[in-house]
XYZ file of C-alpha atoms in Angstrom:
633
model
C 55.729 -14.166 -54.481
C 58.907 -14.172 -56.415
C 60.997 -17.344 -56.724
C 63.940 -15.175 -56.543
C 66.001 -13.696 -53.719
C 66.955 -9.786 -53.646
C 70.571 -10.976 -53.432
C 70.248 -13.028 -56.628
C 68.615 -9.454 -58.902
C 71.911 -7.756 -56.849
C 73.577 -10.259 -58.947
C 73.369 -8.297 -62.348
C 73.051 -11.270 -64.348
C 69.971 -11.948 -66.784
C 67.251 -14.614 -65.241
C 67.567 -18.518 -66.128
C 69.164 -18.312 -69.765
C 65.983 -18.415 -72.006
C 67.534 -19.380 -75.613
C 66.226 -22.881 -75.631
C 62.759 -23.223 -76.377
C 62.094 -27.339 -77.302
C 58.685 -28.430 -78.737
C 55.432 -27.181 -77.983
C 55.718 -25.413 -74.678
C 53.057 -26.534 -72.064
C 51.445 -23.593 -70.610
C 50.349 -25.292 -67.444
C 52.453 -24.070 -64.398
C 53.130 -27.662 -63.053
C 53.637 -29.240 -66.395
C 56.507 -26.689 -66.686
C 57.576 -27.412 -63.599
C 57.864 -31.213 -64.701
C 59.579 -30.305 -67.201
C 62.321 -28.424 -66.023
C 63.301 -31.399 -63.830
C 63.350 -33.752 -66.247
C 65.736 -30.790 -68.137
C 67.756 -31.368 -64.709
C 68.508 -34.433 -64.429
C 69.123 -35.139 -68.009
C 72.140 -31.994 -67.922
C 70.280 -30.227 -70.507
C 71.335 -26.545 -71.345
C 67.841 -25.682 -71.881
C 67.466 -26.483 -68.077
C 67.720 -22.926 -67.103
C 65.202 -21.119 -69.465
C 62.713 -24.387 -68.229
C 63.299 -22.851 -64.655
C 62.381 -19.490 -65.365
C 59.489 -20.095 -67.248
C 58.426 -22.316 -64.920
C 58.685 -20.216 -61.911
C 57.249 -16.987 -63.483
C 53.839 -19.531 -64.347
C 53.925 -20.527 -60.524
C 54.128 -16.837 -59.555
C 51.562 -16.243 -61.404
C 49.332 -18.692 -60.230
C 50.248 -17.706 -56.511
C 52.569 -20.377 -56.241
C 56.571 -20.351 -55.437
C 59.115 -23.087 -55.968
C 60.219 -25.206 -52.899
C 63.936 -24.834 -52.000
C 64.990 -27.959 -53.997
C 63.823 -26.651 -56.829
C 64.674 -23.205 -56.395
C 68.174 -25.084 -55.732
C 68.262 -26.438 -58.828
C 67.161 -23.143 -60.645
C 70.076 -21.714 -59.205
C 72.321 -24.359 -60.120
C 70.868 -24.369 -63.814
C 71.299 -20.287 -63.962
C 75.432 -20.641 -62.901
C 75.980 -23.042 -65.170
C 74.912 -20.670 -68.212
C 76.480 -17.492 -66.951
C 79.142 -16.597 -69.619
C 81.769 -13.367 -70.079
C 80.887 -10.592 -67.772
C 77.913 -12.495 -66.263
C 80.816 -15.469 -65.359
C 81.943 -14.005 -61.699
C 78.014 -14.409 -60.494
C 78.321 -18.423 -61.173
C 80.120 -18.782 -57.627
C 77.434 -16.450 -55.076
C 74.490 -18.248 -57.297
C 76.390 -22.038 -56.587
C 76.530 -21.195 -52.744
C 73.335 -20.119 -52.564
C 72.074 -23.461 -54.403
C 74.322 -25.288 -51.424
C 72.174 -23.678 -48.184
C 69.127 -24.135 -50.015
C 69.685 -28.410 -51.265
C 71.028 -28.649 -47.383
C 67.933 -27.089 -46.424
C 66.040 -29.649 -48.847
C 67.976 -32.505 -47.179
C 69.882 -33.273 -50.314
C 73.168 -33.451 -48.694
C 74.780 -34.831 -52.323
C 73.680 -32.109 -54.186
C 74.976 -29.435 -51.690
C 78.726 -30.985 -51.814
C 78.594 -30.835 -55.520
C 77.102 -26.959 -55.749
C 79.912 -25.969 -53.162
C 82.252 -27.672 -55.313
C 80.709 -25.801 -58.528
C 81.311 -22.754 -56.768
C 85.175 -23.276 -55.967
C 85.476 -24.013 -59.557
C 83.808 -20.828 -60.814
C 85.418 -18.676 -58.273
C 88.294 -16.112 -58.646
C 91.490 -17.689 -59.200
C 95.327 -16.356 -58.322
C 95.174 -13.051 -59.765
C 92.192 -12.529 -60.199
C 91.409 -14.788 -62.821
C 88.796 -17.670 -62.916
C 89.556 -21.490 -61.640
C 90.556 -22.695 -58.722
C 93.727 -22.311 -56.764
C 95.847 -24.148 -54.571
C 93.736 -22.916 -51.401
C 90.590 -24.027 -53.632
C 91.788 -27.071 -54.399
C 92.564 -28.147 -51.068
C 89.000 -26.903 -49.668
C 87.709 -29.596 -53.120
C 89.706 -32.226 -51.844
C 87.778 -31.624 -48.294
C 84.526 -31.997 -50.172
C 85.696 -35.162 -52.004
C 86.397 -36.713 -48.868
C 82.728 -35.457 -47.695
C 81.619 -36.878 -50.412
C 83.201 -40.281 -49.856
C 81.468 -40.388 -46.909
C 78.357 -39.577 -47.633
C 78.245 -42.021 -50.478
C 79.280 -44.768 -47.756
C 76.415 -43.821 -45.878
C 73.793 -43.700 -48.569
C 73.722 -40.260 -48.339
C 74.915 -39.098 -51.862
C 74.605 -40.847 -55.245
C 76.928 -41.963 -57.667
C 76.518 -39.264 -59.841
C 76.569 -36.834 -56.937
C 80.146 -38.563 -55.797
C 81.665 -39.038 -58.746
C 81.068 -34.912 -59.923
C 82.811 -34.130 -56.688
C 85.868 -36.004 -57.315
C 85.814 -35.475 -60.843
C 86.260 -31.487 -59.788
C 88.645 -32.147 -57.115
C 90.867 -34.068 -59.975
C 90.427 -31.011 -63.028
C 91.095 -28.157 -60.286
C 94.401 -30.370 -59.740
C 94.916 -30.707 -63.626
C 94.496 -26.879 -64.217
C 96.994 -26.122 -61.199
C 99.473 -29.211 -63.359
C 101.758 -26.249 -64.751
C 102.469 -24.554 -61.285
C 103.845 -28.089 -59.429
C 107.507 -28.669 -58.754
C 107.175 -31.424 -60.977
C 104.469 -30.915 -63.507
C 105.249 -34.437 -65.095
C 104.903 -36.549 -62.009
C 101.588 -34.458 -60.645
C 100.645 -35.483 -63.944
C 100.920 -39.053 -63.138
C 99.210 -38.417 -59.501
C 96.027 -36.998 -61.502
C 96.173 -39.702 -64.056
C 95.923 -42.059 -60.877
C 93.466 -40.226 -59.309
C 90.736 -40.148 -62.207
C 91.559 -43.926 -63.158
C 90.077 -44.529 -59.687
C 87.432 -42.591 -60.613
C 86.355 -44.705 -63.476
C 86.473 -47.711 -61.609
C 84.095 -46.233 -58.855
C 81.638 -45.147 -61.554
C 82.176 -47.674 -64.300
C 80.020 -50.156 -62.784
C 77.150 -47.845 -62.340
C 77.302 -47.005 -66.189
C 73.274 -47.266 -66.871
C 72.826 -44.289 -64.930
C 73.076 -41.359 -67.404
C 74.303 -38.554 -65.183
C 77.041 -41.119 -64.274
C 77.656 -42.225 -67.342
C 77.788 -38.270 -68.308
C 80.672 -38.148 -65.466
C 82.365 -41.191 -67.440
C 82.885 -39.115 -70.296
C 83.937 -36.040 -68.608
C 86.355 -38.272 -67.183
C 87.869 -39.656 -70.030
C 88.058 -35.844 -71.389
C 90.801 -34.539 -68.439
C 92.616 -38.043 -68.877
C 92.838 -37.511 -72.233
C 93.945 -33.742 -72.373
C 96.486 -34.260 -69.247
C 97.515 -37.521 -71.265
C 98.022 -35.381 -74.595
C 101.698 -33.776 -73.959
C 102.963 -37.619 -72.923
C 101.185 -39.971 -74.795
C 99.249 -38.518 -78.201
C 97.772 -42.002 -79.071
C 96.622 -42.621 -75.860
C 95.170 -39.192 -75.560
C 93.353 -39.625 -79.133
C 91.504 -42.791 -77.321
C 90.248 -41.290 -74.750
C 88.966 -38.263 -76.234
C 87.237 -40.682 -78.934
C 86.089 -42.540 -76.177
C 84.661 -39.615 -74.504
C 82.417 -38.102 -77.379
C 80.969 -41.724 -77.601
C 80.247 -41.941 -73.717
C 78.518 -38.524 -74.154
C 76.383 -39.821 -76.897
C 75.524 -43.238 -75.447
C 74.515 -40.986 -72.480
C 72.065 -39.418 -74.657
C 73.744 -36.109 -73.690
C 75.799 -34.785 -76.615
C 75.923 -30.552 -75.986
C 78.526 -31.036 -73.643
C 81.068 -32.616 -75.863
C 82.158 -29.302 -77.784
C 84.949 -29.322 -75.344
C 86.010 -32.993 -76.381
C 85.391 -32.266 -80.311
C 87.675 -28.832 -79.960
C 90.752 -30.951 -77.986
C 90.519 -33.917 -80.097
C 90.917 -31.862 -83.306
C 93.590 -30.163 -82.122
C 94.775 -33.701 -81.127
C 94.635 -34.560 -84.560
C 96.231 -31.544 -86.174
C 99.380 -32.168 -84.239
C 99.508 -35.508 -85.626
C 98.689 -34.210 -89.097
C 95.582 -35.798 -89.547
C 94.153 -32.757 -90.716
C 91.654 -34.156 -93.051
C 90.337 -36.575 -90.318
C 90.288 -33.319 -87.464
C 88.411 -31.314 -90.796
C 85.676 -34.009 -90.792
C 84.916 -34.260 -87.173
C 84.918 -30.286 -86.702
C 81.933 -29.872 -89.927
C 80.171 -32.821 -88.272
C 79.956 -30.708 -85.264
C 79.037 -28.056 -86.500
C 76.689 -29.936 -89.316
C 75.414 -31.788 -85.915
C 71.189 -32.215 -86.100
C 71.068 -33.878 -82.804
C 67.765 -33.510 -81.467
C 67.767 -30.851 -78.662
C 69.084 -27.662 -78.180
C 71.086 -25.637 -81.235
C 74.458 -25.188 -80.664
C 74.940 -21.953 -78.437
C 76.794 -18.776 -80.470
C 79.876 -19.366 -78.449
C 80.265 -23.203 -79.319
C 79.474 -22.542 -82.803
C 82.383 -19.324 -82.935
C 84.949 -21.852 -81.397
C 84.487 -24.222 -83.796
C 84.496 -22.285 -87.059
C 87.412 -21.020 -85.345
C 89.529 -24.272 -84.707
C 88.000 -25.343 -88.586
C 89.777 -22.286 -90.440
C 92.731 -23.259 -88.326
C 92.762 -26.656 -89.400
C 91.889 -25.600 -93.688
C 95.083 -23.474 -93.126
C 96.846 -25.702 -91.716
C 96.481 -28.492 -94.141
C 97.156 -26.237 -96.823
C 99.801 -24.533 -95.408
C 102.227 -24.454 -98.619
C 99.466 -22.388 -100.942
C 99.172 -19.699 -97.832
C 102.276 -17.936 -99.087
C 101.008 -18.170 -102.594
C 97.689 -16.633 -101.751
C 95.841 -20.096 -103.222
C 92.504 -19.956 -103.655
C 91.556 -23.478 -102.011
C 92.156 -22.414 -98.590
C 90.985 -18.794 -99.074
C 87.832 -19.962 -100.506
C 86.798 -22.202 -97.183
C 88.949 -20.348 -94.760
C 88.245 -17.092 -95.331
C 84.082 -17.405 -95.001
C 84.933 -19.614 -91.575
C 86.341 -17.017 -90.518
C 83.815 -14.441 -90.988
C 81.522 -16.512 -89.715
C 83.206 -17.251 -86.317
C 83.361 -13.576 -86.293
C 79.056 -13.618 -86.350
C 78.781 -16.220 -83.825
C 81.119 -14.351 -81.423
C 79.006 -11.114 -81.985
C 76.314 -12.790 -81.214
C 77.148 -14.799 -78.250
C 79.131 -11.234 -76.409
C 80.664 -13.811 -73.782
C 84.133 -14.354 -75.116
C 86.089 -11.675 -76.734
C 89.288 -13.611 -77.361
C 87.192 -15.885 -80.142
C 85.819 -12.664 -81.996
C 89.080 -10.852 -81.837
C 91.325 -13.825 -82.723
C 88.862 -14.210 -85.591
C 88.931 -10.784 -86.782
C 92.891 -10.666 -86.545
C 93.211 -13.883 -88.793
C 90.318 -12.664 -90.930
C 92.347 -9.314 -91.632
C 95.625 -11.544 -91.941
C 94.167 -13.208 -94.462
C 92.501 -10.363 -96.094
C 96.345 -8.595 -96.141
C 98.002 -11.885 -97.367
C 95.904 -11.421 -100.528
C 96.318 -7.550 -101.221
C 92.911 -6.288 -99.908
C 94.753 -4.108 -97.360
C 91.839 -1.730 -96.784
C 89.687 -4.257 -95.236
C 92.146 -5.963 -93.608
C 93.032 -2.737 -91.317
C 89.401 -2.479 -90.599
C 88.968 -5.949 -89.079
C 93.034 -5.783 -87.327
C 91.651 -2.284 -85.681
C 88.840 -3.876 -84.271
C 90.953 -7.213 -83.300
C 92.859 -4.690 -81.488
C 90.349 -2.996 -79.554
C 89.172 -6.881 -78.535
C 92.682 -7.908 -77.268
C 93.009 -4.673 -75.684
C 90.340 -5.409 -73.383
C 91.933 -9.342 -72.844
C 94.838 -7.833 -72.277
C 97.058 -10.304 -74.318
C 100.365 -8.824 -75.156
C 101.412 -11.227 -78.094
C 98.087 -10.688 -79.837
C 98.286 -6.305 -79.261
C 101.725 -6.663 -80.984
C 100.867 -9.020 -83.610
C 97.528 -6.989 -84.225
C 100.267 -3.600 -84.510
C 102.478 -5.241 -86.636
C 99.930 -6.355 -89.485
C 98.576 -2.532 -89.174
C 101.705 -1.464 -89.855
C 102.452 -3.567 -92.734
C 99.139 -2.393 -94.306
C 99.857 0.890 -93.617
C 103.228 1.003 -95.398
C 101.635 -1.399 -98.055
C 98.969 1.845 -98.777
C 102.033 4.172 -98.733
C 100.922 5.511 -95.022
C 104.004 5.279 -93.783
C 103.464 7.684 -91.506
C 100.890 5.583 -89.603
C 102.741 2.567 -90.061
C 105.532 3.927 -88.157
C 103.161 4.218 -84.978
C 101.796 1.173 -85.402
C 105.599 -0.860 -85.452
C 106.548 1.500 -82.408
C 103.686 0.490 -80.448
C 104.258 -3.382 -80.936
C 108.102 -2.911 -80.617
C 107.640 -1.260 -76.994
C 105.021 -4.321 -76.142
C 107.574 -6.554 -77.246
C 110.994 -4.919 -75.868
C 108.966 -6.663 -72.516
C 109.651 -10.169 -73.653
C 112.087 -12.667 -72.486
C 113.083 -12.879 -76.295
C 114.205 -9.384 -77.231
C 114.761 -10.003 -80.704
C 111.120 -9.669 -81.843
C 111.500 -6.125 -80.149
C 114.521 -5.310 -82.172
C 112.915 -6.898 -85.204
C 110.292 -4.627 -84.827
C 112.228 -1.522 -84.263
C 113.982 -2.193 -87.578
C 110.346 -1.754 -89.008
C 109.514 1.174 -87.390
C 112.621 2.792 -88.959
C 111.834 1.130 -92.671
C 108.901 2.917 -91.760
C 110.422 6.767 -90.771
C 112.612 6.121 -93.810
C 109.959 5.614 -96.069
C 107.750 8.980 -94.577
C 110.969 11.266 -95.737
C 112.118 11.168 -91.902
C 115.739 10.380 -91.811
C 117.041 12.029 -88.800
C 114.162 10.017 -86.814
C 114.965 6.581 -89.329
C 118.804 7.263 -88.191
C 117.624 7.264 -84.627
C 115.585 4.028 -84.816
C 117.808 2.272 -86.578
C 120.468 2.954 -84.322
C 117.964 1.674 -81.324
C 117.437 -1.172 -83.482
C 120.912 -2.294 -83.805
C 121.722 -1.453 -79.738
C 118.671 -4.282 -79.360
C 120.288 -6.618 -81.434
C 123.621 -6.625 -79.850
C 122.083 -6.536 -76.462
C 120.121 -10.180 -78.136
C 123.500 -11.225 -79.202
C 122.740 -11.303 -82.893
C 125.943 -8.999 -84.248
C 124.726 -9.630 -88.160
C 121.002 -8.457 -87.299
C 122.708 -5.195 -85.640
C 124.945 -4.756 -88.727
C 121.889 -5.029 -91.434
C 120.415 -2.045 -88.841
C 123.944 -0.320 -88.874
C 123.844 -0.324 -92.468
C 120.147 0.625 -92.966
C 120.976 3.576 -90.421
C 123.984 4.353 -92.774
C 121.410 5.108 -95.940
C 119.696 7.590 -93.785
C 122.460 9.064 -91.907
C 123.815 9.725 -95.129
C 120.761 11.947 -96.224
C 120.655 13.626 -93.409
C 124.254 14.176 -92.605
C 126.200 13.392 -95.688
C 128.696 10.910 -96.814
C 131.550 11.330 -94.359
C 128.958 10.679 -91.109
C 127.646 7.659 -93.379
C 130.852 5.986 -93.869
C 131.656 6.063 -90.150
C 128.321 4.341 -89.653
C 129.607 1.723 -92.608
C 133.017 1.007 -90.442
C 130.968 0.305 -87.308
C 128.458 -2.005 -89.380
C 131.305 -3.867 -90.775
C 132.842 -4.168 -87.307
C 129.734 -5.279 -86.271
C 129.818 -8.152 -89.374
C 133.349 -9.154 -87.939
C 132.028 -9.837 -84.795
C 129.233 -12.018 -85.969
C 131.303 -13.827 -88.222
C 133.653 -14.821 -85.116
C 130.952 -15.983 -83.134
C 129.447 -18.382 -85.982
C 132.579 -19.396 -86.324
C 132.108 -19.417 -90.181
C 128.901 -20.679 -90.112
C 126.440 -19.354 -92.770
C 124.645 -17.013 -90.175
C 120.595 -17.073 -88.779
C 118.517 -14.928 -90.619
C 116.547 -12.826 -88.590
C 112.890 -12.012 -88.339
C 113.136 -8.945 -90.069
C 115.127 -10.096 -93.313
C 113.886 -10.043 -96.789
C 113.315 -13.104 -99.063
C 116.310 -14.091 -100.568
C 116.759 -12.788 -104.022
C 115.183 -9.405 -103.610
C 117.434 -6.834 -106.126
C 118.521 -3.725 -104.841
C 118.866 -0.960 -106.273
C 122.183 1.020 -106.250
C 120.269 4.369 -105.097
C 119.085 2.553 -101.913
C 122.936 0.703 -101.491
C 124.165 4.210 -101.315
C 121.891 7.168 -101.312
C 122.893 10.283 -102.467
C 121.610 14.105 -101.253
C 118.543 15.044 -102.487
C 118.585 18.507 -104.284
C 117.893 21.016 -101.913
C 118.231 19.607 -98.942
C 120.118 21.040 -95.837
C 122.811 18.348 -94.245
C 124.534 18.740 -90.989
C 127.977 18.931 -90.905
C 129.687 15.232 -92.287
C 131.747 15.197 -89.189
C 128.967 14.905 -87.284
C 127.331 11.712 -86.022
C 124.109 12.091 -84.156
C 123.202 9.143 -82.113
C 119.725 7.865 -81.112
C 120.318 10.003 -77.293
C 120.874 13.324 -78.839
C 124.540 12.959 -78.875
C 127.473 14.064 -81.361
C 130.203 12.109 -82.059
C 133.203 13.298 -83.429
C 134.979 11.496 -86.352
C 138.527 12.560 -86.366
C 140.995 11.483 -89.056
C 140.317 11.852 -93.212
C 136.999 9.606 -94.827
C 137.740 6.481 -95.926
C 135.704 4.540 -98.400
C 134.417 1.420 -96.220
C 131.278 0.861 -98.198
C 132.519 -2.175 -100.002
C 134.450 -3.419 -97.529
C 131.492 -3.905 -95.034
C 129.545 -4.978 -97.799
C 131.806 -7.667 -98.398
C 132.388 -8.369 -94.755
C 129.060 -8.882 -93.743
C 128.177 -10.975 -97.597
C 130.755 -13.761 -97.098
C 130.404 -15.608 -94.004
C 127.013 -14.145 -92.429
C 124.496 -15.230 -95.694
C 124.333 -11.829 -96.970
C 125.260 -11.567 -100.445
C 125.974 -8.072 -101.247
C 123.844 -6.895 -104.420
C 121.774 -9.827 -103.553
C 119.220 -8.412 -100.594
C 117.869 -5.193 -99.019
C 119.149 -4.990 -94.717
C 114.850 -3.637 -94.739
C 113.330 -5.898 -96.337
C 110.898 -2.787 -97.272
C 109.721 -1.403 -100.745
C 110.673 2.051 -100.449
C 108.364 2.855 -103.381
C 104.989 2.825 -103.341
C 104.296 0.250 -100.753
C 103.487 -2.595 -103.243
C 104.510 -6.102 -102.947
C 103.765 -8.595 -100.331
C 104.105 -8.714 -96.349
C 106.840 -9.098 -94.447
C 108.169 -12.331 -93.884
C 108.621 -11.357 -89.989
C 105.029 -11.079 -89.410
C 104.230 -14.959 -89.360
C 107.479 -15.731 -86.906
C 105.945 -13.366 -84.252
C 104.559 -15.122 -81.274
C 100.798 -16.421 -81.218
C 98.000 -14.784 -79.470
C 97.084 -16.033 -75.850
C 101.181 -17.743 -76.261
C 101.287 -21.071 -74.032
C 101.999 -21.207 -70.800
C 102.630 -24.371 -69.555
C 102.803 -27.979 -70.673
C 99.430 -28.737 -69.560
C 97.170 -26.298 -70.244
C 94.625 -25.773 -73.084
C 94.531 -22.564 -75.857
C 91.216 -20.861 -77.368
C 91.759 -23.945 -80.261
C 91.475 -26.760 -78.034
C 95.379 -27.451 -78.306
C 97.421 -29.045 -75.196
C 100.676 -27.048 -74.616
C 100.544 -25.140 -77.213
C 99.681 -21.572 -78.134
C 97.110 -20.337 -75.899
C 95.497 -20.191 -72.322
C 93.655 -22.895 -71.135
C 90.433 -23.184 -72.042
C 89.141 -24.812 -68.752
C 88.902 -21.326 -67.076
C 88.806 -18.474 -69.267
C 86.626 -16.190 -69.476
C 83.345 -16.972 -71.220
C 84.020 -21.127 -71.222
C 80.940 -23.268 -69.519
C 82.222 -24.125 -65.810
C 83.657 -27.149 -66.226
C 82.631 -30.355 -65.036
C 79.318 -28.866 -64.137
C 77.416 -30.163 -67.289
């Protein structure tokens, strides 16, 4: 008879995870059995593959297991299901509840229910608890308490169930009228915790719960208090090691890196992350996943510290972050539960792989980065993804391509709060059309370009466009249609000047190094030989219209030049308003690129990234996809 339910194969999620294999494997069907217990109630990730192995021996003999352990199967199974296996975690929890209650292990029941709030779909559809899910937690803590009072439940058993109730509260931090003082509440609330649990310390599993603990203090403590944070999360990897119960502290190790990084200690956040992943603690390897994140929050941390020889293409960071990298991209190929690692790791991969010339490959790893974020759905990584394509592109003279590419990202980004990163990108895609032999469409997306960047408010940004637009215009159209385009640029100038009120003037995502020579035939472009023009007293703007321009030419070129040099930090002579090679694509990236907005862009003051880091670039961590369900180790 199978240990298994129909419901649970209706599940479509692989049996009890069977990567761990530990020593010699006993082949009797109760001395597996024994050992999958023990697996138990140490927290051991190889807990679930113990299960399975052990139940298909009992089938075999004509045995089944008994609804505790066919409880704690279940458990064991939900706590490994990962990426698209991830939304079976909450039916196989509730099904673990009915059967511990029908064991008479009341305890274990309140924490599976609370295992499957955790794990269930959030607001949105996404995973981790909501409000409604936190309340029904706080229900079971007070359950809990209870039981516990009436020797019921364990410590361990207790002490889970409020630790939940207290992370579904930190996750939800963000979304309270006062993030800062719910804070404080949770803060409170897990203090209490370790005093109810402290004294009971020689218990593993609650000493497990200790350290868990100290983790949520720490990362809810990180925004407020750094040095307190960094203690706790120190004190946290010890607890899990004096527990004898170190897999689950990847978590810890990621957030106290990040910890670390913030505070600059990047050699000290370097050290712990190749310990981790160096680690030869007796037990199970490090799963694919684990091993992704960390290579990933390592080639972070390299860059970071070297951070001045990145724009110089130096060879010590390339030479430890680049093969991180690549590796983090293995791991997350391997592990198939968390496509935000391998596609952030493939988009910095092929950043780094542009940054140093080797465009070809680079597009090859950004395509594929995009296919990954496509499926996330992360906006700020699809346009950062489009942008580095398109600066490859034009970098291999495909202009043509590249043109796509910076209209694709400039539409994803016209949807930001920020519109200049749209407009930014806009000016690109018309660098771009300019640099395919397109100037009618250039003209056009320029002129979009500079309507974006007045609508931002940044009147010297929409005069460089004005005046980019003018270089085309003037190919297509001639010199009398250009020169009206000049007056409006240098109106434009005027404007900006006013409103710095003589300051030196922002540069702009989208402006070139200063320095950069230009040439006179790209200051003012003259016909090509055979070409047809329009009439010069035509304008054609970006909706198909034609303006008029009544009244004799006048020669405004150096006057807006001048206008828009002294004043807005524009020397004329000095830059290019594209910031593009119009040759044959040489030279390196655009300076824009690294001001664009980071993949999986923060949310909230409280909440955790793909790198471990608190309020800063990234979902949380706690419940995304393809994470372990926290607090369930």
């Amino acid at each position: 008879m199978s240990s298994r339910s129909p419901d649970e194969f209706r599940l479509g999620v692989r049996p009890y995870d069977q990567g761990f294999r530990g020593g010699d494997e006993p082949e009797d069907p109760h001395e597996l059995l024994h050992r999958a217990r023990r697996l138990t109630a140490e927290g051991h990730p190889g807990a679930g593959g113990a299960w399975e192995r052990a139940a298909t021996a009992l089938r075999r003999a004509g045995g089944a297991l008994t609804p505790g352990d066919h409880a704690d199967a279940l458990d064991a199974t939900a706590l490994d299901c990962r990426g698209a296996a991830l939304p079976a975690a909450g039916p196989l929890f509730f099904r673990a509840a009915d059967l511990h209650e029908q064991a008479g292990r009341r305890g274990k029941a309140l924490v599976s229910r609370a295992r499957a709030l955790v794990a269930g779909p959030g607001p949105g559809g996404g995973h981790g608890p909501g409000a409604t899910a936190c309340a029904r937690l706080a229900e079971l803590r007070e359950r809990a308490t209870a039981l516990h009072a009436a020797g019921q439940a364990d410590t361990a058993e207790t002490a889970t169930v409020r630790l939940l109730h207290a992370r579904a509260r930190a996750d939800l931090l963000d979304t309270a009228p006062d993030p800062v003082a719910e804070a404080g509440a949770v803060r409170e609330e897990l203090d209490r915790l370790l005093a109810f649990a402290a004294p009971h310390r020689a218990d593993p599993a609650v000493l497990g719960v200790l350290a868990d603990t100290l983790a949520v203090l720490g990362r809810i403590t990180a925004p407020d208090d750094p040095a307190a944070a960094l203690s706790r999360l120190r004190a946290s990897i010890d607890e899990h090691r004096a527990a004898g119960r170190p897999w689950p502290a990847t978590e810890q190790q990621l957030l106290l890196s990040a910890l670390l990084r913030t505070t600059g200690a990047y050699e000290e956040a370097a050290t712990l992350l190749r310990a981790a992943l160096a680690s030869e603690v007796p037990g199970p390897p490090l799963r694919a996943g684990d091993r992704a994140r960390l290579c990933l929050a390592l080639a972070r941390t390299v860059a970071g510290a070297g951070e001045p020889w990145r724009t110089t293409g130096g060879p010590e960071v390339a030479d430890e972050e680049m093969p991180l990298l690549a590796e983090s991209v293995h791991h997350s190929d391997e592990a198939s539960d968390d496509v935000r690692v391998g596609a952030l790791a493939r988009l910095r991969l092929g950043v780094a792989y542009a940054e140093r010339g080797r465009c070809r490959e680079a597009s090859t790893l950004l395509e594929r980065a995009l296919a990954g974020f496509s499926e996330e759905g992360d906006t700020a990584a699809r346009v950062r993804a489009r942008a580095w394509l398109g600066d490859c592109a034009l970098r291999l003279g495909e202009s043509g391509r590249a043109s796509r590419e910076y209209a694709l990202a400039a539409v994803e980004a016209l949807a930001w709060d920020d519109r200049r990163q749209g407009a930014a990108l806009s000016h690109r895609t018309a660098d771009a059309l300019g640099a395919a032999g397109m100037p009618e469409k250039a003209a056009r997306a320029y002129e979009r370009a500079a309507d974006l960047w007045r609508a931002a408010g940044d009147h010297n940004a929409a005069a460089r466009s004005l005046r980019a637009r003018s270089r085309q215009v003037r190919i297509a159209w001639g010199d009398v249609a250009a020169e009206v385009v000049l007056a409006e640029a240098a109106r434009e100038a005027a404007r900006g000047r006013r409103e710095s009120t003589g300051s030196t003037g922002s540069r702009t995502a989208h402006d070139p190094p200063v320095g950069t020579a230009v040439p006179v035939e790209h200051a003012r472009p003259t016909s090509v030989a055979g070409e047809t023009r329009r009439p010069a007293h035509e304008v054609h703007s970006g909706d198909g219209t034609v303006v008029a321009c009544d009244g004799a030419p006048t020669d405004v070129a150096a006057q807006a030049e001048s206008e828009s040099g002294t004043g807005s930090g524009c020397e004329a002579g000095s830059e290019t308003d594209s910031g593009v090679d119009q040759g044959s694509g040489a030279g390196g990236p655009w300076p824009g690129l690294r001001e664009l907005p980071e993949p999986f862009g923060s949310r909230g003051r409280y909440q955790v990234n793909v790198y471990g880091e608190v309020g800063g670039t990234g979902q949380r961590a706690a419940t995304a996809a393809g994470t372990r369900v926290q607090g369930c180790e």
